[in-house]
């Protein structure tokens, strides 16, 4: 696959539309995934849990809906999670993540 060595994917405030493809899970070298401030719709694909190196996940200020994939909770390197200003529901168990009260996370 062409972009499997990609470590940072940042598309902030680009007026992107459509859904997040499930193929995102193939980019398993990603440390940073920023898609905030777009017009993305649909659900967060559970394949996002394949991003074992992911430290920052920002999907805030889109039009995402559905359940927050519980698989996000198994991302052991995740330190920052921003899902704010979407139509998401559900909860995440952070038992394996590095997210704690000292780190930044917003899911409202």
XYZ file of N, CA and C in Angstrom:
324
model
N 0.838 -1.183 0.000
C 0.000 0.000 0.000
C 0.877 1.239 0.000
N 0.384 2.244 -0.635
C 1.195 3.402 -0.941
C 1.602 4.253 0.254
N 0.730 4.455 1.229
C 1.009 5.388 2.313
C 1.173 4.703 3.667
N 1.542 3.457 3.703
C 1.593 2.723 4.964
C 2.684 3.233 5.910
N 3.642 4.002 5.437
C 4.696 4.542 6.301
C 4.381 5.944 6.811
N 3.226 6.459 6.461
C 2.803 7.786 6.878
C 2.686 7.852 8.395
N 3.261 8.901 9.011
C 3.207 9.020 10.468
C 2.274 10.124 10.943
N 2.059 11.156 10.136
C 1.175 12.254 10.497
C 0.206 12.495 9.351
N -1.070 12.565 9.672
C -2.090 12.863 8.670
C -2.951 13.989 9.229
N -2.767 15.174 8.663
C -3.414 16.366 9.206
C -4.196 17.056 8.093
N -5.517 17.000 8.207
C -6.426 17.680 7.284
C -7.398 18.513 8.102
N -6.918 19.585 8.681
C -7.736 20.446 9.529
C -8.309 21.593 8.712
N -9.604 21.863 8.952
C -10.249 23.023 8.352
C -10.108 23.058 6.836
N -10.383 21.928 6.193
C -10.284 21.819 4.742
C -11.630 21.639 4.069
N -12.720 21.727 4.827
C -14.065 21.578 4.277
C -14.257 20.201 3.616
N -13.594 19.185 4.162
C -13.741 17.827 3.638
C -15.143 17.297 3.931
N -15.689 16.541 2.993
C -16.994 15.915 3.176
C -16.858 14.414 2.978
N -17.909 13.683 3.310
C -17.889 12.229 3.171
C -17.563 11.573 4.491
N -17.298 10.306 4.428
C -17.026 9.543 5.643
C -15.544 9.196 5.743
N -15.139 8.794 6.934
C -13.767 8.323 7.155
C -13.708 6.894 6.640
N -12.854 6.610 5.680
C -12.818 5.252 5.112
C -12.257 4.240 6.106
N -12.776 3.023 6.035
C -12.269 1.964 6.915
C -10.807 1.640 6.615
N -10.349 1.976 5.408
C -8.948 1.754 5.046
C -7.980 2.556 5.896
N -8.502 3.516 6.664
C -7.644 4.307 7.556
C -6.861 3.376 8.483
N -7.427 2.225 8.796
C -6.776 1.262 9.676
C -5.516 0.648 9.100
N -5.292 0.833 7.797
C -4.075 0.315 7.171
C -2.864 1.209 7.406
N -3.108 2.425 7.893
C -2.016 3.376 8.129
C -1.467 3.184 9.538
N -0.971 1.994 9.794
C -0.624 1.600 11.162
C 0.649 2.243 11.707
N 1.275 3.135 10.962
C 2.427 3.879 11.473
C 2.045 5.266 11.965
N 0.761 5.621 11.864
C 0.325 6.959 12.250
C 0.538 7.237 13.733
N 1.082 8.406 14.014
C 1.173 8.933 15.368
C 0.087 9.988 15.585
N -0.203 10.742 14.526
C -1.140 11.856 14.614
C -2.172 11.736 13.503
N -3.451 11.816 13.881
C -4.546 11.829 12.915
C -5.464 12.992 13.286
N -5.400 14.058 12.494
C -6.213 15.258 12.730
C -7.151 15.455 11.552
N -8.442 15.350 11.799
C -9.459 15.633 10.792
C -10.456 16.664 11.310
N -10.091 17.443 12.323
C -11.063 18.353 12.908
C -11.378 19.517 11.970
N -12.540 20.158 12.247
C -13.014 21.321 11.508
C -13.221 21.027 10.028
N -13.936 19.952 9.749
C -14.355 19.622 8.397
C -15.853 19.361 8.428
N -16.369 18.678 7.434
C -17.786 18.324 7.405
C -17.940 16.814 7.195
N -17.117 16.045 7.875
C -17.160 14.590 7.742
C -18.437 14.048 8.373
N -19.016 13.041 7.739
C -20.257 12.429 8.211
C -20.047 10.934 8.403
N -21.082 10.275 8.903
C -21.005 8.837 9.125
C -20.400 8.533 10.479
N -20.001 7.301 10.642
C -19.462 6.857 11.930
C -17.944 6.785 11.889
N -17.357 6.666 13.061
C -15.912 6.436 13.168
C -15.686 4.949 12.917
N -14.886 4.600 11.923
C -14.700 3.173 11.626
C -13.953 2.452 12.752
N -14.421 1.265 13.132
C -13.732 0.511 14.188
C -12.299 0.146 13.812
N -11.990 0.162 12.523
C -10.630 -0.150 12.070
C -9.609 0.840 12.592
N -10.088 1.929 13.157
C -9.177 2.907 13.753
C -8.360 2.266 14.875
N -8.879 1.166 15.421
C -8.152 0.459 16.487
C -6.893 -0.230 15.972
N -6.719 -0.318 14.659
C -5.494 -0.892 14.094
C -4.320 0.079 14.147
N -4.589 1.319 14.521
C -3.542 2.342 14.559
C -2.818 2.295 15.898
N -2.054 1.241 16.088
C -1.421 0.951 17.375
C -0.458 2.030 17.858
N 0.110 2.811 16.947
C 1.060 3.856 17.326
C 0.402 5.205 17.566
N -0.894 5.291 17.341
C -1.595 6.569 17.399
C -1.504 7.192 18.787
N -1.055 8.461 18.820
C -0.948 9.212 20.066
C -1.969 10.341 20.136
N -2.296 10.951 18.998
C -3.244 12.059 18.934
C -4.324 11.720 17.930
N -5.566 11.764 18.364
C -6.707 11.550 17.476
C -7.663 12.718 17.649
N -7.816 13.517 16.605
C -8.695 14.668 16.670
C -9.692 14.619 15.521
N -10.956 14.411 15.874
C -12.042 14.367 14.899
C -13.114 15.395 15.246
N -12.777 16.346 16.088
C -13.748 17.328 16.560
C -14.265 18.239 15.474
N -15.447 18.822 15.742
C -16.082 19.779 14.837
C -16.305 19.224 13.439
N -16.970 18.101 13.387
C -17.428 17.498 12.146
C -18.916 17.213 12.299
N -19.427 16.309 11.518
C -20.821 15.891 11.616
C -20.888 14.371 11.780
N -19.924 13.822 12.501
C -19.877 12.381 12.731
C -21.010 11.964 13.660
N -21.514 10.748 13.459
C -22.637 10.272 14.263
C -22.443 8.801 14.601
N -23.341 8.300 15.439
C -23.284 6.895 15.830
C -22.506 6.705 17.116
N -22.238 5.450 17.399
C -21.505 5.102 18.615
C -20.010 5.351 18.456
N -19.406 5.822 19.523
C -17.947 5.902 19.563
C -17.441 4.469 19.635
N -16.594 4.061 18.689
C -16.128 2.673 18.720
C -15.393 2.356 20.024
N -15.855 1.342 20.759
C -15.155 1.004 22.004
C -13.710 0.597 21.763
N -13.402 0.220 20.524
C -12.031 -0.180 20.179
C -11.032 0.938 20.399
N -11.484 2.183 20.423
C -10.568 3.301 20.690
C -9.884 3.104 22.040
N -10.582 2.480 22.970
C -10.039 2.258 24.301
C -8.852 1.320 24.361
N -8.584 0.581 23.278
C -7.429 -0.329 23.295
C -6.189 0.277 22.643
N -6.279 1.542 22.247
C -5.114 2.207 21.661
C -4.163 2.604 22.790
N -3.205 1.757 23.052
C -2.365 1.899 24.243
C -1.470 3.123 24.232
N -1.207 3.710 23.071
C -0.351 4.888 22.997
C -1.136 6.191 22.917
N -2.458 6.106 22.882
C -3.288 7.295 22.727
C -3.150 8.210 23.933
N -2.805 9.462 23.671
C -2.637 10.450 24.728
C -3.641 11.585 24.632
N -4.060 11.928 23.418
C -4.989 13.033 23.214
C -6.125 12.555 22.328
N -7.351 12.797 22.767
C -8.541 12.405 22.019
C -9.511 13.573 22.003
N -9.828 14.075 20.812
C -10.778 15.166 20.649
C -11.879 14.701 19.717
N -13.089 14.536 20.252
C -14.252 14.127 19.464
C -15.390 15.133 19.597
N -15.128 16.287 20.159
C -16.146 17.273 20.490
C -16.893 17.785 19.241
N -18.090 18.318 19.485
C -18.936 18.921 18.452
C -19.232 17.983 17.284
N -19.675 16.787 17.619
C -20.189 15.801 16.683
C -21.512 15.300 17.245
N -22.095 14.335 16.615
C -23.336 13.715 17.097
C -23.057 12.285 17.557
N -21.973 12.103 18.281
C -21.539 10.778 18.727
C -22.177 10.424 20.064
N -22.309 9.138 20.310
C -22.841 8.666 21.587
C -22.024 7.473 22.058
N -22.265 7.079 23.297
C -21.542 5.943 23.859
C -20.422 6.403 24.767
N -19.696 5.436 25.258
C -18.583 5.733 26.153
C -17.382 4.893 25.754
N -16.250 5.257 26.321
C -14.990 4.581 26.018
C -14.352 4.153 27.325
N -13.876 2.924 27.376
C -13.089 2.491 28.515
C -11.630 2.788 28.212
N -11.020 3.610 29.053
C -9.626 3.990 28.842
C -8.680 3.141 29.679
N -9.040 1.914 29.925
C -8.231 1.077 30.804
C -6.843 0.793 30.234
N -6.696 0.867 28.917
C -5.401 0.584 28.315
C -4.703 1.830 27.797
N -5.432 2.913 27.613
C -4.870 4.143 27.056
C -3.972 4.853 28.057
N -3.186 5.772 27.541
C -2.365 6.624 28.396
C -3.110 7.894 28.782
N -4.374 7.997 28.386
C -5.164 9.174 28.735
C -5.486 9.122 30.217
N -5.170 10.185 30.922
C -5.540 10.302 32.326
C -5.882 11.757 32.605
N -6.070 12.109 33.843
C -6.506 13.462 34.186
C -5.471 14.524 33.823
N -4.245 14.147 33.608
C -3.214 15.107 33.240
C -3.133 15.345 31.734
N -3.807 14.513 30.963
C -3.779 14.652 29.513
C -5.075 15.254 29.010
N -5.057 15.681 27.791
C -6.193 16.381 27.207
C -7.086 15.405 26.462
N -8.380 15.409 26.811
C -9.353 14.645 26.037
C -10.705 15.279 26.156
N -11.363 15.411 25.044
C -12.690 15.989 25.010
C -13.542 15.129 24.099
N -14.623 14.613 24.647
C -15.524 13.797 23.842
C -16.934 14.364 23.823
N -17.158 15.474 24.473
C -18.502 16.058 24.538
C -18.951 16.565 23.186
